[in-house]
Coordinates of C-alpha atoms and ligand atoms in Angstrom, one line a residue:
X1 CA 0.0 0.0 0.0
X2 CA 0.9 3.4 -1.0
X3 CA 2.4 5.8 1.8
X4 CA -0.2 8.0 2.7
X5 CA 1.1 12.1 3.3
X6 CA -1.2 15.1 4.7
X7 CA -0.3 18.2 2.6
X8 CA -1.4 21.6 3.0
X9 CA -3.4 22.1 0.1
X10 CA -4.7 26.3 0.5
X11 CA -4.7 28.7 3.3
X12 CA -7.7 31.4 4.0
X13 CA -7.3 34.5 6.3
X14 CA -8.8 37.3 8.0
X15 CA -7.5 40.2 10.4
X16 CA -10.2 42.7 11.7
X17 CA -10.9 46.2 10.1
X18 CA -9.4 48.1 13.1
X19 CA -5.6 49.4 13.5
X20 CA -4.8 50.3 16.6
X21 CA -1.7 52.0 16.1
X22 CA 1.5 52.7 18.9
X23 CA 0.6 56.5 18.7
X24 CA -2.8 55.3 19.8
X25 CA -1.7 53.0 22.8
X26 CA 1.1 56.0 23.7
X27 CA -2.1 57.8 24.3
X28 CA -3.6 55.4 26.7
X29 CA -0.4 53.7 28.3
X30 CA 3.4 55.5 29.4
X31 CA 4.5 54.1 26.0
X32 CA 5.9 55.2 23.0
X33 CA 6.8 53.7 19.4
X34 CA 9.9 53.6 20.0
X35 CA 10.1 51.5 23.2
X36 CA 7.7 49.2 21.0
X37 CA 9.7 49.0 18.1
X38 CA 13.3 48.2 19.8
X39 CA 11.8 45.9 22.5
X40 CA 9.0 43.7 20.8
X41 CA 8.9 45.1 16.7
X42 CA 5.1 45.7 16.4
X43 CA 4.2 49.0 14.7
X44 CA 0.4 48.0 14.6
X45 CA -2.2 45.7 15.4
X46 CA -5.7 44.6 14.0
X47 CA -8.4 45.2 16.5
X48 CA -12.4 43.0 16.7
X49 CA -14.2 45.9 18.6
X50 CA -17.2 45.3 17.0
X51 CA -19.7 44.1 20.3
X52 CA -20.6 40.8 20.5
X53 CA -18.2 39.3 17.7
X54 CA -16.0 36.8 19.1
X55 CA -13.6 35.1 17.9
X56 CA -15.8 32.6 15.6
X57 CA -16.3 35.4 13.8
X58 CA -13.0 35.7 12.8
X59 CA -12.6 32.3 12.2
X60 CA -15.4 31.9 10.3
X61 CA -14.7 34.5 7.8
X62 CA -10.7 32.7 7.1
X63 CA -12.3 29.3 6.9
X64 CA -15.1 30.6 4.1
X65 CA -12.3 31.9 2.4
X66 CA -9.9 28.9 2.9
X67 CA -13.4 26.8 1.1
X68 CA -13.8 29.6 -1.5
X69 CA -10.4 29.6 -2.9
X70 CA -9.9 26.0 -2.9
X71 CA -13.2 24.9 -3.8
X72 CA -13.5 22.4 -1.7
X73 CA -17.2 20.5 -1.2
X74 CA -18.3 20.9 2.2
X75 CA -19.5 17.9 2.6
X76 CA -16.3 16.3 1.9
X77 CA -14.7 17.8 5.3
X78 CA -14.2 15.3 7.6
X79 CA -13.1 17.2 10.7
X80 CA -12.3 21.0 11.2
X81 CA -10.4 22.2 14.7
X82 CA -9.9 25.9 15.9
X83 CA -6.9 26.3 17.8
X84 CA -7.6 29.4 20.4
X85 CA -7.1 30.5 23.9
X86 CA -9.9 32.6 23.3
X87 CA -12.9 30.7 22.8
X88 CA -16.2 32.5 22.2
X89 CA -17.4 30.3 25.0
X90 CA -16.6 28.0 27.8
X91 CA -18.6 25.6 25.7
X92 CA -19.7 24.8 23.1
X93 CA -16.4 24.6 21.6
X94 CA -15.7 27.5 18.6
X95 CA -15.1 24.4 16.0
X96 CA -18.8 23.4 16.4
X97 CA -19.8 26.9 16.3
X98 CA -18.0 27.1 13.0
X99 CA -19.6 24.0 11.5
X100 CA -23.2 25.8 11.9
X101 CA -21.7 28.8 10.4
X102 CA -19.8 27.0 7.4
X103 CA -22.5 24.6 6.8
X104 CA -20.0 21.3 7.5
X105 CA -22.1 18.6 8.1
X106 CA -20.1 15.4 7.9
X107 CA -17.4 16.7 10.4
X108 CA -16.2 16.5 13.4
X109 CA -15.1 19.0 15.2
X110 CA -13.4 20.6 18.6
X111 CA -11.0 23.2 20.4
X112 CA -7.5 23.0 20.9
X113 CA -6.0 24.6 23.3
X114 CA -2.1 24.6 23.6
X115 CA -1.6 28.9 23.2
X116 CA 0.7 30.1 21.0
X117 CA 1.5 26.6 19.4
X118 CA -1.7 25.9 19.2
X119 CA -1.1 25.7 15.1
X120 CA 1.2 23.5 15.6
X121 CA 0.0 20.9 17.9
X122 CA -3.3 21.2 15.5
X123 CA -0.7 20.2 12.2
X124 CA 0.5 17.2 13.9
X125 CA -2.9 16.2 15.3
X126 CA -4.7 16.8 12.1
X127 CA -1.3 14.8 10.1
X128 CA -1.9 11.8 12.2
X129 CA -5.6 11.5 11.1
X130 CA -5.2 11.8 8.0
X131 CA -2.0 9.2 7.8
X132 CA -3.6 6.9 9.9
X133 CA -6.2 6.3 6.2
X134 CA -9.3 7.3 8.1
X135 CA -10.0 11.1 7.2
X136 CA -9.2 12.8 3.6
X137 CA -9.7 16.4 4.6
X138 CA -9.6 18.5 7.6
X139 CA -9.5 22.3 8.3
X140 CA -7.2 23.8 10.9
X141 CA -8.3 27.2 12.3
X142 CA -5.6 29.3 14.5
X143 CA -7.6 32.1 15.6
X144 CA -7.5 34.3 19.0
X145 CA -9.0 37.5 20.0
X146 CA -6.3 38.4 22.3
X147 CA -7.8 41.9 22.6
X148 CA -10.8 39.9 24.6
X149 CA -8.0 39.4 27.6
X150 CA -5.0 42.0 27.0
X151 CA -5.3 45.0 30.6
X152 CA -5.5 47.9 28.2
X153 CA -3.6 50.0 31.2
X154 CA -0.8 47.2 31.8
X155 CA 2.0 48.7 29.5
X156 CA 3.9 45.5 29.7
X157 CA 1.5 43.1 27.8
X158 CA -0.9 45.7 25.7
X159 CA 1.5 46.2 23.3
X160 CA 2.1 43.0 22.0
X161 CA -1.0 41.3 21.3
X162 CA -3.3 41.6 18.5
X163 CA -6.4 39.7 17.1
X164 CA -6.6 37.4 13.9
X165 CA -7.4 34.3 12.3
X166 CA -6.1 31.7 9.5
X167 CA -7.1 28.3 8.2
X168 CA -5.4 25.9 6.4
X169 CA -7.6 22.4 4.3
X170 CA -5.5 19.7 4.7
X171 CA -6.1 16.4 2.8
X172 CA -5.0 13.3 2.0
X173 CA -2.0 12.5 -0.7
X174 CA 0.5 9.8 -1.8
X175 CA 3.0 12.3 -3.3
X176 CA 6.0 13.1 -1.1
X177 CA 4.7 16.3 -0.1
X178 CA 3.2 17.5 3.1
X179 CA 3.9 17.4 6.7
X180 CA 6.9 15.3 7.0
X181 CA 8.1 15.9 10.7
X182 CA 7.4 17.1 14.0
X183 CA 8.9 17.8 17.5
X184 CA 6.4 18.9 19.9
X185 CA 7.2 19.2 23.8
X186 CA 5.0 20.7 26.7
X187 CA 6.9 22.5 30.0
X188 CA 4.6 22.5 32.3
X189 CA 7.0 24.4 34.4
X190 CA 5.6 27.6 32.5
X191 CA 2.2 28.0 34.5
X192 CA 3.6 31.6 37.2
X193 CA 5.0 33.0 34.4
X194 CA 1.7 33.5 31.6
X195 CA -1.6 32.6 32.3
X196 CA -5.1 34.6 33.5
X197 CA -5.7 34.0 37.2
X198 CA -9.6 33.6 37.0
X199 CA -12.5 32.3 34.9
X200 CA -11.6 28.7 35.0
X201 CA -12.8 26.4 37.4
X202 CA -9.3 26.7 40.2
X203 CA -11.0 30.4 40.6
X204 CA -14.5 30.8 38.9
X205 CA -15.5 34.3 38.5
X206 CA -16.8 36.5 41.2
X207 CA -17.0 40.5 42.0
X208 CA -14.1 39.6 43.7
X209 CA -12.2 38.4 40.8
X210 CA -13.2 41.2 38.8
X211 CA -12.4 43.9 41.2
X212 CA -8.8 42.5 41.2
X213 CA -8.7 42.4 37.7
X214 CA -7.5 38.9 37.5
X215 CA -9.2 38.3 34.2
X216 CA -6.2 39.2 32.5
X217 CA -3.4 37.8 30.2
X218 CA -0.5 37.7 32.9
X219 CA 3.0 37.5 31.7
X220 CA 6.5 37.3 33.1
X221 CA 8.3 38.6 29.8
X222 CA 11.6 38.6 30.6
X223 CA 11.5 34.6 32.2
X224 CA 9.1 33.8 29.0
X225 CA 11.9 35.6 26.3
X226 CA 14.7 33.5 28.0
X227 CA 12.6 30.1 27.9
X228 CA 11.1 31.0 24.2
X229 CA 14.4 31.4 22.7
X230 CA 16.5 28.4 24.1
X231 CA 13.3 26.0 23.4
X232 CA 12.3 27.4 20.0
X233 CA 16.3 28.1 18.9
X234 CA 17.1 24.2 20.2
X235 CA 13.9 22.2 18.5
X236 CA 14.2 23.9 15.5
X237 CA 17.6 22.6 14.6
X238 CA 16.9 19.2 15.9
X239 CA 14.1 19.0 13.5
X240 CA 16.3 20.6 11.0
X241 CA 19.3 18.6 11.4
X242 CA 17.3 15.0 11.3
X243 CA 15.9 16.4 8.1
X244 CA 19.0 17.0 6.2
X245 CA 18.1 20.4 6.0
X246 CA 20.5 23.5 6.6
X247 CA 20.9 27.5 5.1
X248 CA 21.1 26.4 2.1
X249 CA 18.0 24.0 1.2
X250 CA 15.5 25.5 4.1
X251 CA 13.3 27.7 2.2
X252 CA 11.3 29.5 4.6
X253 CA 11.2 29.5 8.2
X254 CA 8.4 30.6 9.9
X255 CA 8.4 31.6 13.2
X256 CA 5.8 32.4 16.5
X257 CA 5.5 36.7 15.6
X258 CA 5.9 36.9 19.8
X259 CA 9.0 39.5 19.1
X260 CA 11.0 40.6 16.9
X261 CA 14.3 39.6 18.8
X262 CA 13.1 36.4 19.1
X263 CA 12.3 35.8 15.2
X264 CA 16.0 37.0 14.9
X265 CA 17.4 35.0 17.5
X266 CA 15.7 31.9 16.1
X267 CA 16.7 32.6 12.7
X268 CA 20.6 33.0 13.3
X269 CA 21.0 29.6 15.5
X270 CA 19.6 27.7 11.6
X271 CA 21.9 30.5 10.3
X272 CA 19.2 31.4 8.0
X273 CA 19.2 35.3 6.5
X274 CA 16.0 37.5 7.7
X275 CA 14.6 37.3 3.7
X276 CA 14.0 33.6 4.4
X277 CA 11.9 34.1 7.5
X278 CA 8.3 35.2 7.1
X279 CA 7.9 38.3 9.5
X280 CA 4.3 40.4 9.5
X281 CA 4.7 40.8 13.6
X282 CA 4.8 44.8 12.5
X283 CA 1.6 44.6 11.1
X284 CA -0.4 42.8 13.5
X285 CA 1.5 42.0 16.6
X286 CA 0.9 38.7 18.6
X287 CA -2.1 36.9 17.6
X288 CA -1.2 33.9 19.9
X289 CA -2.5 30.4 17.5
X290 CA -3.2 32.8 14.5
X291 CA 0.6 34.1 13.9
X292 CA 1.8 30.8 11.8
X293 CA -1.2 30.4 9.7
X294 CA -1.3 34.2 8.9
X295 CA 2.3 34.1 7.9
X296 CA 1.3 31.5 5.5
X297 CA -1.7 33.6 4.5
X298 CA 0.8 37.0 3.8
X299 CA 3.8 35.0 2.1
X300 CA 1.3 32.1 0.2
X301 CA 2.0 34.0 -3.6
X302 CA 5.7 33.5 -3.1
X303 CA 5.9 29.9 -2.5
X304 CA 6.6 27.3 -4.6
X305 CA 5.9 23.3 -5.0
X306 CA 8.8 21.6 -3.3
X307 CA 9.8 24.3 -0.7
X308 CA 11.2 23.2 2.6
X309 CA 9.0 25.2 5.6
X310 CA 10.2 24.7 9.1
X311 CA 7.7 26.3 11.5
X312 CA 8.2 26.9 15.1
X313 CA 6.5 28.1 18.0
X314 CA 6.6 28.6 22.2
X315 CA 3.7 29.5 24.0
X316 CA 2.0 29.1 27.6
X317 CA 2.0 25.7 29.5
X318 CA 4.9 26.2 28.4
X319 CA 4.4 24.7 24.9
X320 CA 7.0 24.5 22.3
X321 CA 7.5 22.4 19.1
X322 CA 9.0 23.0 15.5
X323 CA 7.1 20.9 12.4
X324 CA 8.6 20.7 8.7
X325 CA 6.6 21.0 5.6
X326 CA 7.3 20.1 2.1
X327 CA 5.0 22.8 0.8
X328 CA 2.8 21.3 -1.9
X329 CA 1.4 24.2 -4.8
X330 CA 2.8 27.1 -6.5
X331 CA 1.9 30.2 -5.6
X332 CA -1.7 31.9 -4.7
X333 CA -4.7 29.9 -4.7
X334 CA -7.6 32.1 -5.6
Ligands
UT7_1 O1 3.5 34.4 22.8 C1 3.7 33.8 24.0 C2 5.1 33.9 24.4 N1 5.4 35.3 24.8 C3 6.6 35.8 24.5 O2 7.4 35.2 23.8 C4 6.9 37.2 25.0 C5 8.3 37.2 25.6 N2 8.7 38.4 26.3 C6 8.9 39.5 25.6 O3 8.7 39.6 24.4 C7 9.6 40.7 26.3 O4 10.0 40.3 27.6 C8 8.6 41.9 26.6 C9 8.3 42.6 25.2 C10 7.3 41.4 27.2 C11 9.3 42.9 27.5 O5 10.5 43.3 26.9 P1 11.8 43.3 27.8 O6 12.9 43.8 27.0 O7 11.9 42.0 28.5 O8 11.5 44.5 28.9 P2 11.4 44.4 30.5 O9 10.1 43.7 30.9 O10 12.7 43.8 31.0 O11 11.3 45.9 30.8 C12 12.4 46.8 30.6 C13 12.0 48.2 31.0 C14 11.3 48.3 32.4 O12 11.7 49.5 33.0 P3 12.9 49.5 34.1 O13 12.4 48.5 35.2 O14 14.1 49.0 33.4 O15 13.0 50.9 34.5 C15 9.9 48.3 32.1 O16 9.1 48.9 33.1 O17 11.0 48.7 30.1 C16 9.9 49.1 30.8 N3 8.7 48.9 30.0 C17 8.2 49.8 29.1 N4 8.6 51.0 28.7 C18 8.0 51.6 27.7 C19 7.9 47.8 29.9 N5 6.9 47.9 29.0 C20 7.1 49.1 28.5 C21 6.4 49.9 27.5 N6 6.9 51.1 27.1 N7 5.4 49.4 26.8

């Protein structure tokens, strides 16, 4: 029997209408471009202030793109997951939210939650479905509305985040294309330094909770940077080096948009030059599980059948993991 691959086979995206700009947080926080540019590298991010629009809606609108563009029946999808930290409910899950919305009804679907490397964990999990002969196609959302738990007055954490989402259709193949490795590892050592201290059920909401504003992303960013590049910079060249790949023959890596000096840092361990990695951090900051698929989304028209991807992420828990891709079409699919 015929080895059976899972290759990424279009990507759809979607970023809200609303910039919110560092001359606009300098007005609201002791912050100024500057500071954000050196530290972290964001110049802007994309804002869902619409009322009531979670982040559903945002996945929604990448996955109806994602179907439009590759034409894919409906019917046909066998299981769609949405990556997020921000779920537009406890429960039900965002995924089934999204198979009302996109009219999926042959699919199963869920939530996955693993932060920033939510993406990734969700490539691996969706691979292994479809290797194991039992599902064809499956969507992967990576979608957060970070904005929905960023302390607009806490200068240390506002200016990073941003909201977005992408989706990638993933299906079946015997050609040697697709996802062809994956290193995925979970710290759970990382819990003190980034989490939100109420809302789940160790500290359900209360006035209490609220008054203390404990419904907030919390973040050690100094501990997290350390741990984030020594865990990303160290599994990414594992996975590169049992690949056979190097400066010359990786194409693109594609990198967590947490910071700019991490993207860099990253990207000099692999020795790769900053034209090979896919940077849009500047344009919409942090969008926790939507940074990899959006980077796909921005750089899709410039890649071509056959080039080598190495993605790689760090995230709360803490998570971490690096996954290769033979990518498998040229160019845009629209
Ligand atoms: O996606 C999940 C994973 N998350 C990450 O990978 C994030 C990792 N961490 C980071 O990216 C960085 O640690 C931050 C961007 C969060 C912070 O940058 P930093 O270079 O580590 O700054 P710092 O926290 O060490 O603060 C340096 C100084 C402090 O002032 P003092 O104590 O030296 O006087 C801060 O109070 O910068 C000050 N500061 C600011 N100044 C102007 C902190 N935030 C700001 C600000 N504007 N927004």
């Amino acid at each position: 029997m015929e080895k059976i691959n899972a290759v990424i086979t279009g990507v759809g995206g979607y970023v809200p209408d609303y910039v919110l700009t560092n001359e606009e947080l300098s007005r609201m926080v002791d912050t100024n471009d500057e500071w954000i540019m050196t530290r972290i590298g964001v110049k802007e991010r994309r804002i869902l202030n619409e009322e009531g629009l979670g982040t559903s809606y945002m996945a929604r609108k990448a996955a109806k793109q994602l179907i439009q563009r590759t034409g894919v029946n409906p019917d046909e999808i066998d299981a769609i997951f949405v990556s997020t930290t921000t779920p537009d409910y406890h429960f039900p899950s965002t995924a089934s939210i999204l198979c009302d919305k996109l009219g999926l009804k042959n699919a199963f679907a869920f939530d996955l939650q693993a932060a920033c490397c939510g993406f990734l964990y969700g490539l691996e999990l969706a691979a292994s479905l479809i290797c194991s002969g039992r599902h064809k196609k499956v969507i992967l959302v990576g979608a957060d509305k970070m904005s929905s738990m960023v302390d607009y007055s806490d200068r240390a954490t506002c200016p990073i985040f941003g909201d977005g989402a992408a989706a990638v259709l993933i299906e079946a193949t015997t050609e040697d294309y697709g996802i062809m490795d994956s290193l995925l590892r979970t710290d759970g050592k990382g819990l003190p330094f980034l989490h939100m201290k109420a809302g789940g059920s160790v500290c359900p909401p209360s006035y209490f909770t609220v008054d203390h504003r404990m419904h907030y992303l919390y973040q050690e960013g100094r501990t997290v940077f350390k741990y984030a590049v020594s865990n990303m910079s160290e599994i990414t060249s594992v996975v590169a080096e049992r690949n056979g790949l190097n400066k010359e023959n990786i194409s693109w890596v594609i990198p967590h948009q947490a910071n700019l000096r991490i993207i860099d840092a990253v990207a000099s361990r692999l020795e790769v030059p900053q034209e090979k990695v896919m940077i849009n951090i500047q344009r919409y900051g942090n969008t926790s599980a939507g940074t990899l698929p959006l980077c796909l989304w921005d750089y899709e028209k410039k890649l071509k059948k056959g080039d080598n991807l190495i993605f790689t992420a760090f995230g709360a828990g803490f998570t971490y993991g690096a996954v290769y891709v033979k990518w498998g079409y040229d160019g845009n699919k629209r």
